[in-house]
Amino acid sequence: MTAVTGEGTDRTGSPDTQAERGTDGRGRIPEAGRDWNDGLIARRAAAKAVDPEPETAPDDDVPPPLVEAYVPSGGPLRPRLDALRELVGLSRARLDGATLAEAGRVLDEAAARQRLSSRHTVVAIAGATGSGKSTLFNTLAGAQISDTGLRRPTTAAPLACSWTDGAAGLLDRLAIPGRLRRRPQQGAADSDEALQGLVLVDLPDHDSAATEHREQVDRVLALVDAVIWVVDPEKYADAALHERYLRPLAGHAEITFVVLNQIDRLPGDAADQVLDDLRRLLDEDGMALGEHGEPGATVMSLSALTGEGVNELREVLGRFVQERTAAARRLSADVDAAAARLRPVYVAEGRPGLGERAREEFADRLAEAVGAAAAGQAAEREWRRNAGRACGTPWLRLWRWYESTRRPGSLERPARPEPPEEQLTARQLVEQAVRTLADEAAHGLPGPWAQAVREAAVHGAEGLPEALDTLAQRVGTEPAPGGSAVAATGVAGASGVAHSGRVGGKPPRPKWWPAAVLTQASMTLLQIFGGLWLVGQIVGVLEPGYLTPALVMLTGVVGGPLVEWSCAAAARGPARRYGQEAERQLRETASACGRARVLDPVAAELVRYREVRERFAAVTEISTTGG
């Protein structure tokens, strides 16, 4: 069956074309006798790396199956894929689909590849127009499978050649139809044995003028296990090759072969100089080079037309195929690339989170908004007022009652409502507290997670001022634990409206209170008794003797204020403690409300971020602690 498509070099089929003069790496034809070593191309010391020992051949008595499901051998790939899958699942509600699209594609392709044969390695041969990739494809296959010629382009669709059976699923995944699938010519046993498991794919030109050809190249390159880039002395430095393919795929160096073809066209040691310049360009692209036993891209030179260097490529490719690790390396490199794209949305600067100081400041602002300090002061004043009512002289109490009828806020003269701008003060305090907390929690977070934290805070703050006001009023109308009650007279709630009232009755009285009341009553009786005694003597009802009734009355007049002053001094400590308890209760109530509505949702978002950050660290196999 005649091959439908193919691509070759422009140096085949004609002796005249084969005799054309060589060109330099920038497409210029050197003059006759001109030395290639002009000092601009850095020569690297040739160091021959020690070839690794070949793998032990499998037992001939038990032939391996031709198709086997892909199973990573104890490597880190499967945990990384699991971590990436969990990472995507945890992030779907926080990141848009476009951000996670590449990670999802990697997971889908990894799942598809793992369901297929692990004993086959799919290697694509890619290159520019006229680079000779189809000629190299035919040379490795040992037959004229892919068409070659001067007409450009000659390769319009991928053409595959499989050295063993069982690769149908892999070729179906590449969407290569059966009419474009070939088998190599059975040649030398050694060469056939070395390439057992290889599936070689000849691609269209990556710089083809036909858009569909370039689309075919991009599609297949995203699915193969490895790629051989064939470059020629004219286009090895082509910007389209380096900027569109080699630079973005620098992380796939371990599955990349870069082959300088057509070295038969270069005079003298020009091939070494061009090869050195090619290595320099690859290094600038960020692609690691597999030299001196280090992992990286394989760079070599050959001539597919004359066969020079082809056997070396066949040996390297054979060892690469027999390792059966290309698919895992490709998937691992894809995970690395996906993680690199996701890094800006997962890795934060520093250690984001809510510290104890931020929580305390938030509680302080809510306490200020709900008027906790004012409530404590009001409760303290209420305690002292009750002490004054119980232990004060009746005449002073009458005077205070008269004064209270003339003071705004009393029952006789209710307080006027506050102006609207003052009513908004407490609400603004709550909003400021929430905004400050959200900024503190989102500081240093990547954009999507910072936005999620702020949205959680804003959503939780809806209705928070009203809830705080309701709780403040409830604290002002219910007994406190342990029998103490909180008076909230004149306290501004979170909505900004002043409210008053006493919760659950009067404050508790100390043990000395009945004795003080009895003493004050005795002083009042002494005043009344002494006064009546003096009046009786003045009107003549009783015998004159002003000294004794005057002393009795004076004792009551002096003793009453003295008892009141003593009670006020004794009540100062309990009143202060009672006010502090009232302030603490209202503060804790406001803090609990703010924690349930704002702090907990924000903390939940931070916990979710820490989870995805840990998953991202597992994907990259690098600790992201500290950003």
XYZ file of C-alpha atoms in Angstrom:
627
model
C 0.000 0.000 0.000
C 1.407 3.343 -0.999
C 1.863 5.880 1.765
C -0.572 8.764 1.439
C 1.564 11.426 3.028
C 5.196 12.067 3.734
C 7.826 14.714 4.080
C 11.495 14.599 3.285
C 14.459 16.821 2.832
C 15.315 18.878 -0.184
C 18.593 17.018 -0.516
C 17.183 13.689 -1.871
C 16.693 12.380 -5.363
C 19.134 14.651 -7.220
C 22.943 14.657 -7.190
C 22.894 18.334 -7.946
C 20.878 19.193 -4.901
C 23.091 16.993 -2.755
C 26.104 18.957 -3.832
C 24.723 22.286 -2.668
C 26.967 24.271 -0.355
C 26.349 24.300 3.422
C 24.802 27.179 5.269
C 25.328 28.642 8.715
C 22.865 28.565 11.608
C 21.256 31.862 10.566
C 20.494 30.842 6.967
C 23.562 32.520 5.377
C 25.754 30.626 2.903
C 29.420 30.947 3.882
C 31.938 32.033 1.351
C 34.417 29.509 -0.016
C 37.306 28.963 2.334
C 35.742 30.982 5.157
C 36.499 29.576 8.610
C 33.318 28.667 10.609
C 35.101 29.227 13.892
C 34.780 33.006 13.869
C 34.829 33.415 17.639
C 31.086 34.201 17.943
C 30.035 30.627 18.627
C 31.219 29.271 21.956
C 32.912 25.900 21.658
C 32.115 23.487 24.431
C 34.477 20.829 25.616
C 33.392 17.497 24.252
C 32.755 15.216 27.155
C 31.619 11.745 26.404
C 29.039 10.652 28.946
C 29.129 7.110 30.174
C 26.199 5.208 28.737
C 23.977 3.611 31.359
C 23.926 -0.125 31.587
C 21.172 -1.681 29.455
C 18.266 -3.182 31.286
C 18.298 -6.882 31.900
C 16.464 -8.645 29.134
C 13.257 -10.334 30.197
C 13.112 -14.044 30.543
C 12.643 -15.617 27.108
C 10.545 -18.414 28.578
C 7.836 -15.979 29.673
C 7.198 -13.497 26.876
C 5.718 -10.234 28.082
C 2.219 -9.328 26.973
C 1.946 -6.914 24.094
C -0.610 -4.718 25.849
C -0.519 -3.830 29.513
C -2.327 -1.125 31.455
C -0.121 1.757 32.421
C 0.989 1.395 36.047
C 3.650 3.741 37.484
C 6.296 1.723 39.285
C 6.315 3.160 42.771
C 7.003 6.692 41.526
C 5.491 9.904 42.771
C 3.254 10.400 39.722
C 0.102 8.786 41.081
C 0.147 10.728 44.398
C 0.750 13.923 42.446
C -2.170 13.208 40.126
C -4.388 12.417 43.111
C -3.304 15.652 44.765
C -3.995 17.616 41.571
C -7.430 16.025 41.314
C -8.218 16.974 44.905
C -6.826 20.444 44.278
C -9.138 20.969 41.323
C -12.106 19.634 43.280
C -11.470 21.959 46.219
C -10.983 24.946 43.935
C -13.966 24.695 41.604
C -16.118 26.907 43.819
C -13.399 29.550 44.121
C -11.635 29.628 40.730
C -13.115 30.073 37.282
C -13.160 27.262 34.772
C -10.559 28.867 32.517
C -7.991 28.844 35.335
C -8.528 25.140 36.012
C -8.918 24.131 32.363
C -5.280 23.121 31.831
C -5.181 21.121 35.070
C -8.399 19.368 34.063
C -6.952 18.565 30.643
C -3.821 17.089 32.238
C -5.945 14.894 34.501
C -8.074 13.707 31.585
C -5.056 12.939 29.426
C -3.304 11.187 32.303
C -6.352 9.006 32.913
C -6.585 8.224 29.199
C -2.871 7.358 28.937
C -2.917 5.192 32.032
C -5.676 3.058 30.545
C -3.475 2.230 27.561
C -0.340 0.173 27.010
C 2.675 0.848 29.180
C 4.926 -1.308 26.972
C 4.747 1.144 24.106
C 6.422 4.516 23.851
C 4.926 6.993 21.394
C 7.605 9.264 19.930
C 6.768 12.036 17.477
C 9.191 13.391 14.905
C 8.609 17.127 14.451
C 10.400 19.748 12.469
C 10.203 22.620 10.045
C 9.767 22.498 6.300
C 12.776 20.897 4.643
C 14.413 19.783 7.891
C 14.472 16.139 6.767
C 12.238 14.644 9.438
C 10.454 12.328 6.985
C 13.784 11.080 5.693
C 14.834 10.347 9.282
C 11.488 8.644 9.855
C 12.088 6.356 6.854
C 15.687 5.698 7.892
C 14.664 4.562 11.365
C 11.870 2.404 9.921
C 14.168 0.955 7.285
C 11.613 1.522 4.517
C 10.178 4.279 2.345
C 7.060 4.798 4.458
C 6.728 8.567 4.449
C 6.887 10.407 1.130
C 9.832 12.738 0.615
C 10.439 15.287 -2.091
C 10.946 18.885 -3.042
C 7.248 19.762 -3.032
C 6.311 21.628 0.185
C 4.568 20.627 2.267
C 4.465 16.902 1.617
C 3.233 15.764 5.079
C -0.408 16.742 5.579
C -1.413 14.315 8.353
C 0.412 12.318 11.049
C 1.798 8.971 9.884
C 2.580 6.239 12.439
C 4.942 3.286 12.435
C 4.693 0.709 15.235
C 7.462 -1.830 15.872
C 5.168 -4.194 17.869
C 1.500 -5.047 18.063
C -0.844 -3.747 20.718
C -0.545 -0.022 20.003
C -3.953 0.393 18.396
C -5.395 2.140 21.443
C -2.543 4.631 21.522
C -2.971 5.394 17.822
C -6.713 5.748 18.257
C -6.008 8.318 20.976
C -3.850 10.209 18.463
C -6.700 9.993 15.929
C -4.413 8.404 13.316
C -6.569 6.398 10.915
C -5.733 2.817 9.987
C -4.655 3.761 6.456
C -1.826 5.846 7.963
C -0.459 3.133 10.253
C 2.628 1.234 9.138
C 5.058 -1.447 10.308
C 8.842 -1.103 9.848
C 10.835 -3.276 7.497
C 12.201 -6.233 9.378
C 15.944 -5.715 9.214
C 18.745 -6.514 11.550
C 17.644 -8.398 14.639
C 19.600 -6.152 16.981
C 18.029 -2.970 15.697
C 14.547 -4.489 15.704
C 15.016 -5.768 19.241
C 16.230 -2.387 20.508
C 13.152 -0.576 19.228
C 10.552 -3.089 20.400
C 7.653 -1.075 21.817
C 8.389 2.077 19.802
C 5.566 3.877 18.045
C 7.068 6.522 15.770
C 4.847 9.314 14.419
C 5.829 11.583 11.531
C 4.158 14.994 11.946
C 3.385 17.729 9.433
C 5.623 20.788 9.352
C 5.161 22.985 12.424
C 5.792 26.059 10.216
C 3.491 24.971 7.428
C 1.491 27.626 5.623
C -1.608 25.440 6.081
C -3.314 26.200 9.395
C -4.723 22.683 9.716
C -1.201 21.257 9.544
C -0.047 23.364 12.484
C -3.175 22.389 14.406
C -2.376 18.714 13.811
C 1.137 19.248 15.166
C -0.097 21.016 18.314
C -2.745 18.355 18.943
C -0.397 15.366 18.616
C 2.447 16.996 20.558
C 0.101 17.301 23.545
C -0.515 13.521 23.518
C 2.748 11.751 22.639
C 5.192 10.402 25.210
C 8.300 12.008 23.666
C 9.298 14.122 20.701
C 12.276 14.282 18.375
C 12.823 17.788 17.061
C 14.651 17.686 13.735
C 16.437 20.919 12.853
C 18.689 21.790 9.971
C 21.651 24.179 9.701
C 19.434 26.852 8.172
C 16.526 26.932 10.642
C 17.904 25.622 13.909
C 17.681 29.147 15.385
C 14.232 29.890 13.948
C 12.289 32.071 16.412
C 9.031 30.253 15.664
C 10.537 26.945 16.803
C 12.074 28.285 19.997
C 9.352 30.684 21.085
C 6.338 28.540 20.219
C 7.615 25.073 21.106
C 11.016 24.631 22.714
C 10.717 27.424 25.290
C 7.184 26.506 26.490
C 8.185 22.828 26.583
C 11.435 23.428 28.457
C 10.049 21.493 31.409
C 9.712 18.424 29.174
C 13.459 18.206 28.585
C 13.742 14.573 29.711
C 11.438 13.422 26.913
C 12.907 15.725 24.271
C 15.442 14.889 21.559
C 16.893 17.690 19.467
C 18.612 16.350 16.345
C 20.697 18.511 14.033
C 20.142 16.930 10.611
C 21.944 17.409 7.276
C 25.418 17.666 8.781
C 26.668 16.256 5.499
C 26.117 19.732 4.086
C 28.493 21.367 6.561
C 32.221 21.570 5.786
C 34.954 20.710 8.260
C 34.094 21.147 11.909
C 31.151 23.427 11.142
C 28.762 20.743 12.403
C 30.328 20.896 15.865
C 30.091 24.676 15.889
C 26.442 24.692 14.866
C 25.707 21.981 17.434
C 27.366 24.081 20.131
C 25.298 27.097 19.125
C 22.160 24.949 19.211
C 22.992 23.898 22.763
C 23.448 27.563 23.685
C 20.025 28.444 22.300
C 18.404 25.563 24.158
C 20.068 26.698 27.355
C 18.673 30.195 26.805
C 15.239 28.636 26.316
C 15.550 27.185 29.806
C 15.770 23.589 28.607
C 18.108 21.393 30.636
C 20.596 19.453 28.557
C 21.295 15.818 29.320
C 25.061 16.075 29.428
C 27.576 14.428 31.751
C 24.937 11.989 33.003
C 22.490 14.681 34.098
C 18.806 14.413 33.175
C 17.731 16.618 30.315
C 17.240 16.866 26.587
C 19.343 14.729 24.255
C 21.135 16.843 21.656
C 22.990 15.169 18.794
C 23.844 15.570 15.109
C 23.347 13.222 12.192
C 22.609 12.933 8.525
C 19.457 11.036 7.700
C 20.504 11.015 4.055
C 23.939 9.416 4.469
C 23.185 7.532 7.700
C 25.916 9.256 9.680
C 24.931 9.346 13.367
C 21.660 7.439 12.799
C 22.889 4.337 14.611
C 23.750 6.459 17.649
C 20.233 7.880 17.624
C 18.827 4.374 17.239
C 20.803 3.173 20.281
C 19.784 6.142 22.430
C 16.192 5.802 21.326
C 16.275 2.055 21.994
C 17.467 2.531 25.588
C 14.866 5.245 26.049
C 12.072 2.964 24.823
C 13.182 -0.030 26.871
C 13.124 2.015 30.092
C 9.361 2.379 29.627
C 9.312 5.560 31.688
C 8.618 8.069 28.935
C 4.872 8.180 29.550
C 5.353 8.768 33.267
C 7.955 11.457 32.583
C 5.619 13.150 30.116
C 2.710 13.141 32.538
C 4.939 14.362 35.348
C 6.172 17.220 33.163
C 2.561 18.065 32.261
C 1.709 18.189 35.960
C 4.683 20.493 36.513
C 3.503 22.782 33.728
C -0.042 22.856 35.065
C 1.241 23.578 38.578
C 3.418 26.408 37.269
C 0.354 27.995 35.677
C -1.646 27.590 38.872
C 1.083 28.857 41.171
C -0.061 32.537 41.140
C -3.525 31.530 42.375
C -2.297 29.235 45.171
C 0.978 30.521 46.559
C 0.636 33.527 48.864
C 3.165 35.972 50.169
C 4.109 35.240 53.748
C 1.735 33.431 56.103
C -1.828 34.641 55.575
C -4.371 34.115 58.296
C -6.041 35.662 61.298
C -3.863 36.178 64.331
C -5.028 36.581 67.889
C -4.388 40.300 67.701
C -6.727 40.708 64.711
C -9.454 38.762 66.502
C -9.117 40.871 69.635
C -9.222 44.103 67.645
C -12.369 42.906 65.889
C -13.989 42.113 69.242
C -12.929 45.546 70.555
C -14.547 47.314 67.613
C -17.776 45.358 68.004
C -17.788 46.108 71.728
C -17.340 49.782 70.916
C -20.131 49.650 68.343
C -22.557 47.953 70.728
C -21.613 50.272 73.575
C -20.220 47.733 76.001
C -18.216 50.310 77.949
C -21.228 52.604 78.237
C -23.339 49.675 79.383
C -20.826 48.900 82.112
C -20.793 52.508 83.246
C -24.583 52.605 83.238
C -24.734 49.422 85.287
C -22.256 50.859 87.763
C -24.323 54.038 88.083
C -27.451 51.965 88.560
C -25.824 50.079 91.423
C -24.862 53.337 93.113
C -28.273 54.789 92.473
C -29.925 51.819 94.130
C -27.563 52.180 97.068
C -28.455 55.842 97.298
C -32.158 55.094 97.220
C -31.866 52.501 99.939
C -29.344 54.199 102.196
C -29.819 57.878 101.413
C -31.737 60.374 103.560
C -35.382 60.761 102.557
C -34.999 64.516 102.137
C -32.133 64.079 99.663
C -34.075 61.381 97.820
C -37.024 63.748 97.455
C -34.733 66.361 96.061
C -33.189 63.913 93.553
C -36.636 62.794 92.475
C -37.580 66.400 91.819
C -34.424 66.915 89.806
C -35.036 63.760 87.791
C -38.444 65.002 86.702
C -36.731 67.953 85.076
C -33.923 65.933 83.418
C -34.352 64.614 79.814
C -34.584 60.867 79.616
C -36.770 60.423 82.667
C -40.280 59.048 82.597
C -41.669 62.555 82.906
C -39.425 63.970 80.155
C -38.499 61.265 77.587
C -35.287 61.729 75.613
C -35.563 63.029 72.118
C -34.367 60.713 69.312
C -30.827 61.210 68.116
C -30.204 62.861 64.761
C -29.931 60.452 61.794
C -26.197 61.108 61.371
C -25.596 60.046 64.977
C -27.767 56.958 64.549
C -25.462 55.747 61.786
C -22.349 55.970 63.912
C -22.578 52.474 65.415
C -23.461 50.889 62.054
C -20.416 52.495 60.517
C -18.298 51.141 63.349
C -19.537 47.620 62.592
C -18.865 48.012 58.875
C -15.407 49.361 59.576
C -14.670 46.458 61.919
C -15.734 43.921 59.279
C -13.798 45.667 56.535
C -10.631 45.851 58.641
C -10.929 42.181 59.580
C -11.438 41.150 55.943
C -8.409 43.156 54.824
C -6.293 41.617 57.573
C -7.414 38.085 56.700
C -6.987 38.583 52.940
C -3.568 40.217 53.203
C -1.042 38.269 51.150
C -3.586 35.812 49.752
C -3.732 35.168 46.006
C -6.440 37.157 44.256
C -9.256 34.562 44.083
C -8.846 33.477 47.685
C -8.580 37.054 48.944
C -11.824 37.803 47.116
C -13.465 34.728 48.651
C -12.401 35.842 52.143
C -13.795 39.340 51.601
C -17.062 37.978 50.223
C -17.431 35.688 53.223
C -16.884 38.640 55.580
C -19.296 40.917 53.724
C -21.952 38.221 53.488
C -21.648 37.459 57.190
C -21.881 41.156 58.045
C -25.339 41.427 56.477
C -27.719 42.019 59.358
C -24.912 42.078 61.917
C -25.721 45.590 63.257
C -29.366 44.646 63.825
C -28.347 41.352 65.433
C -25.954 43.147 67.767
C -28.622 45.652 68.711
C -31.074 42.853 69.480
C -28.511 41.053 71.615
C -27.633 44.269 73.433
C -31.275 44.844 74.267
C -31.653 41.220 75.351
C -28.679 41.562 77.653
C -30.408 44.701 78.919
C -33.614 42.814 79.729
C -32.461 39.431 81.078
C -30.735 38.474 84.310
C -27.045 37.830 84.075
C -25.555 34.502 85.182
C -25.178 34.143 88.903
C -28.117 36.372 89.678
C -26.537 39.629 88.501
C -28.463 41.773 86.059
C -27.119 44.269 83.575
C -28.588 47.716 83.319
C -28.153 49.312 79.938
C -29.487 52.763 80.613
C -28.414 55.171 77.915
C -26.451 52.572 75.914
C -26.387 53.008 72.137
C -27.051 49.718 70.332
C -25.444 48.622 67.097
C -28.198 50.304 65.118
C -27.297 53.557 66.810
C -30.553 53.991 68.725
C -30.173 54.650 72.441
C -32.105 52.260 74.614
C -32.565 52.036 78.350
C -33.938 49.570 80.792
C -32.972 47.214 83.530
C -32.619 43.549 83.058
C -34.310 41.241 85.461
C -34.797 43.539 88.452
C -32.422 45.371 90.756
C -28.752 44.595 91.250
C -27.993 42.198 94.127
C -27.499 43.802 97.524
C -24.549 43.134 99.814
C -25.039 41.591 103.236
C -24.489 44.869 105.067
C -27.262 46.566 103.137
C -30.162 45.782 105.620
C -28.106 47.098 108.523
C -27.365 50.278 106.606
C -31.037 50.733 105.758
C -32.010 50.164 109.391
C -29.396 52.640 110.570
C -30.556 55.251 108.080
C -34.145 54.690 109.189
C -33.054 55.160 112.787
C -31.340 58.434 111.877
C -34.503 59.595 110.158
C -36.582 58.665 113.227
C -34.168 60.558 115.453
C -34.587 63.611 113.268
C -38.367 63.345 113.373
C -38.430 62.596 117.103
C -36.046 65.418 117.930
C -37.934 67.810 115.717
C -41.287 66.964 117.269
C -39.750 67.273 120.731
C -38.515 70.770 119.939
C -41.825 71.787 118.403
C -43.653 70.554 121.490
C -41.396 72.611 123.745
C -41.801 75.663 121.546
C -45.587 75.552 121.561
C -45.580 74.868 125.269
C -46.888 71.348 125.155
C -43.731 70.005 126.717
C -41.490 71.425 129.369
C -38.659 73.556 128.008
C -35.279 71.882 127.652
C -33.958 72.495 124.217
C -30.555 70.902 124.601
C -31.642 67.261 124.696
C -34.078 67.367 121.748
C -31.617 69.469 119.793
C -28.901 66.875 120.346
C -31.267 64.095 119.340
C -32.288 65.944 116.198
C -28.677 66.897 115.427
C -27.656 63.252 115.758
C -30.228 62.302 113.160
C -29.356 65.209 110.862
C -25.615 64.471 110.964
C -25.902 60.704 111.135
C -28.153 60.416 108.043
C -25.642 61.929 105.548
C -22.840 60.139 107.353
C -24.574 56.800 106.872
C -25.307 57.671 103.232
C -21.680 58.631 102.608
C -20.445 55.438 104.270
C -22.808 53.319 102.182
C -21.707 55.077 98.985
C -18.068 54.408 99.834
C -18.798 50.771 100.657
C -20.828 50.349 97.440
C -18.089 51.735 95.184
C -16.221 48.425 94.875
C -19.255 46.186 94.238
C -20.671 48.772 91.840
C -17.444 48.779 89.848
C -17.342 45.003 89.710
C -20.971 44.921 88.686
C -20.301 47.389 85.867
C -17.284 45.416 84.703
C -19.363 42.253 84.659
C -22.044 44.011 82.626
C -19.438 45.249 80.164
C -17.870 41.794 79.918
C -21.204 40.115 79.240
C -22.162 42.573 76.524
C -18.687 42.371 75.017
C -18.782 38.567 74.983
C -22.262 38.620 73.492
C -21.178 40.960 70.697
C -17.988 38.957 70.166
C -19.911 35.680 69.927
C -22.300 37.210 67.409
C -19.425 38.579 65.329
C -17.580 35.277 65.554
C -20.561 33.259 64.367
C -21.430 35.619 61.524
C -18.027 36.863 60.328
C -15.043 35.202 61.989
C -16.140 31.606 61.458
C -16.927 32.023 57.715
C -13.646 33.867 57.200
C -11.755 31.198 59.145
C -13.463 28.508 57.045
C -12.203 30.178 53.867
C -8.699 30.345 55.301
C -8.875 26.659 56.234
C -9.975 25.848 52.688
C -7.049 27.862 51.342
C -4.623 26.017 53.612
C -6.036 22.725 52.335
C -5.574 23.662 48.691
C -2.128 25.015 49.457
C -1.156 21.680 50.983
C -2.562 19.913 47.926
C -0.604 22.258 45.680
C 2.553 21.476 47.641
C 1.889 17.770 47.082
C 1.429 18.413 43.360
C 4.682 20.311 43.033
C 6.523 18.068 45.525
C 7.962 21.306 46.950
C 7.000 22.825 50.275
C 5.222 26.159 49.766
C 5.580 27.210 53.392
C 6.530 30.805 53.510
C 5.389 31.482 49.953
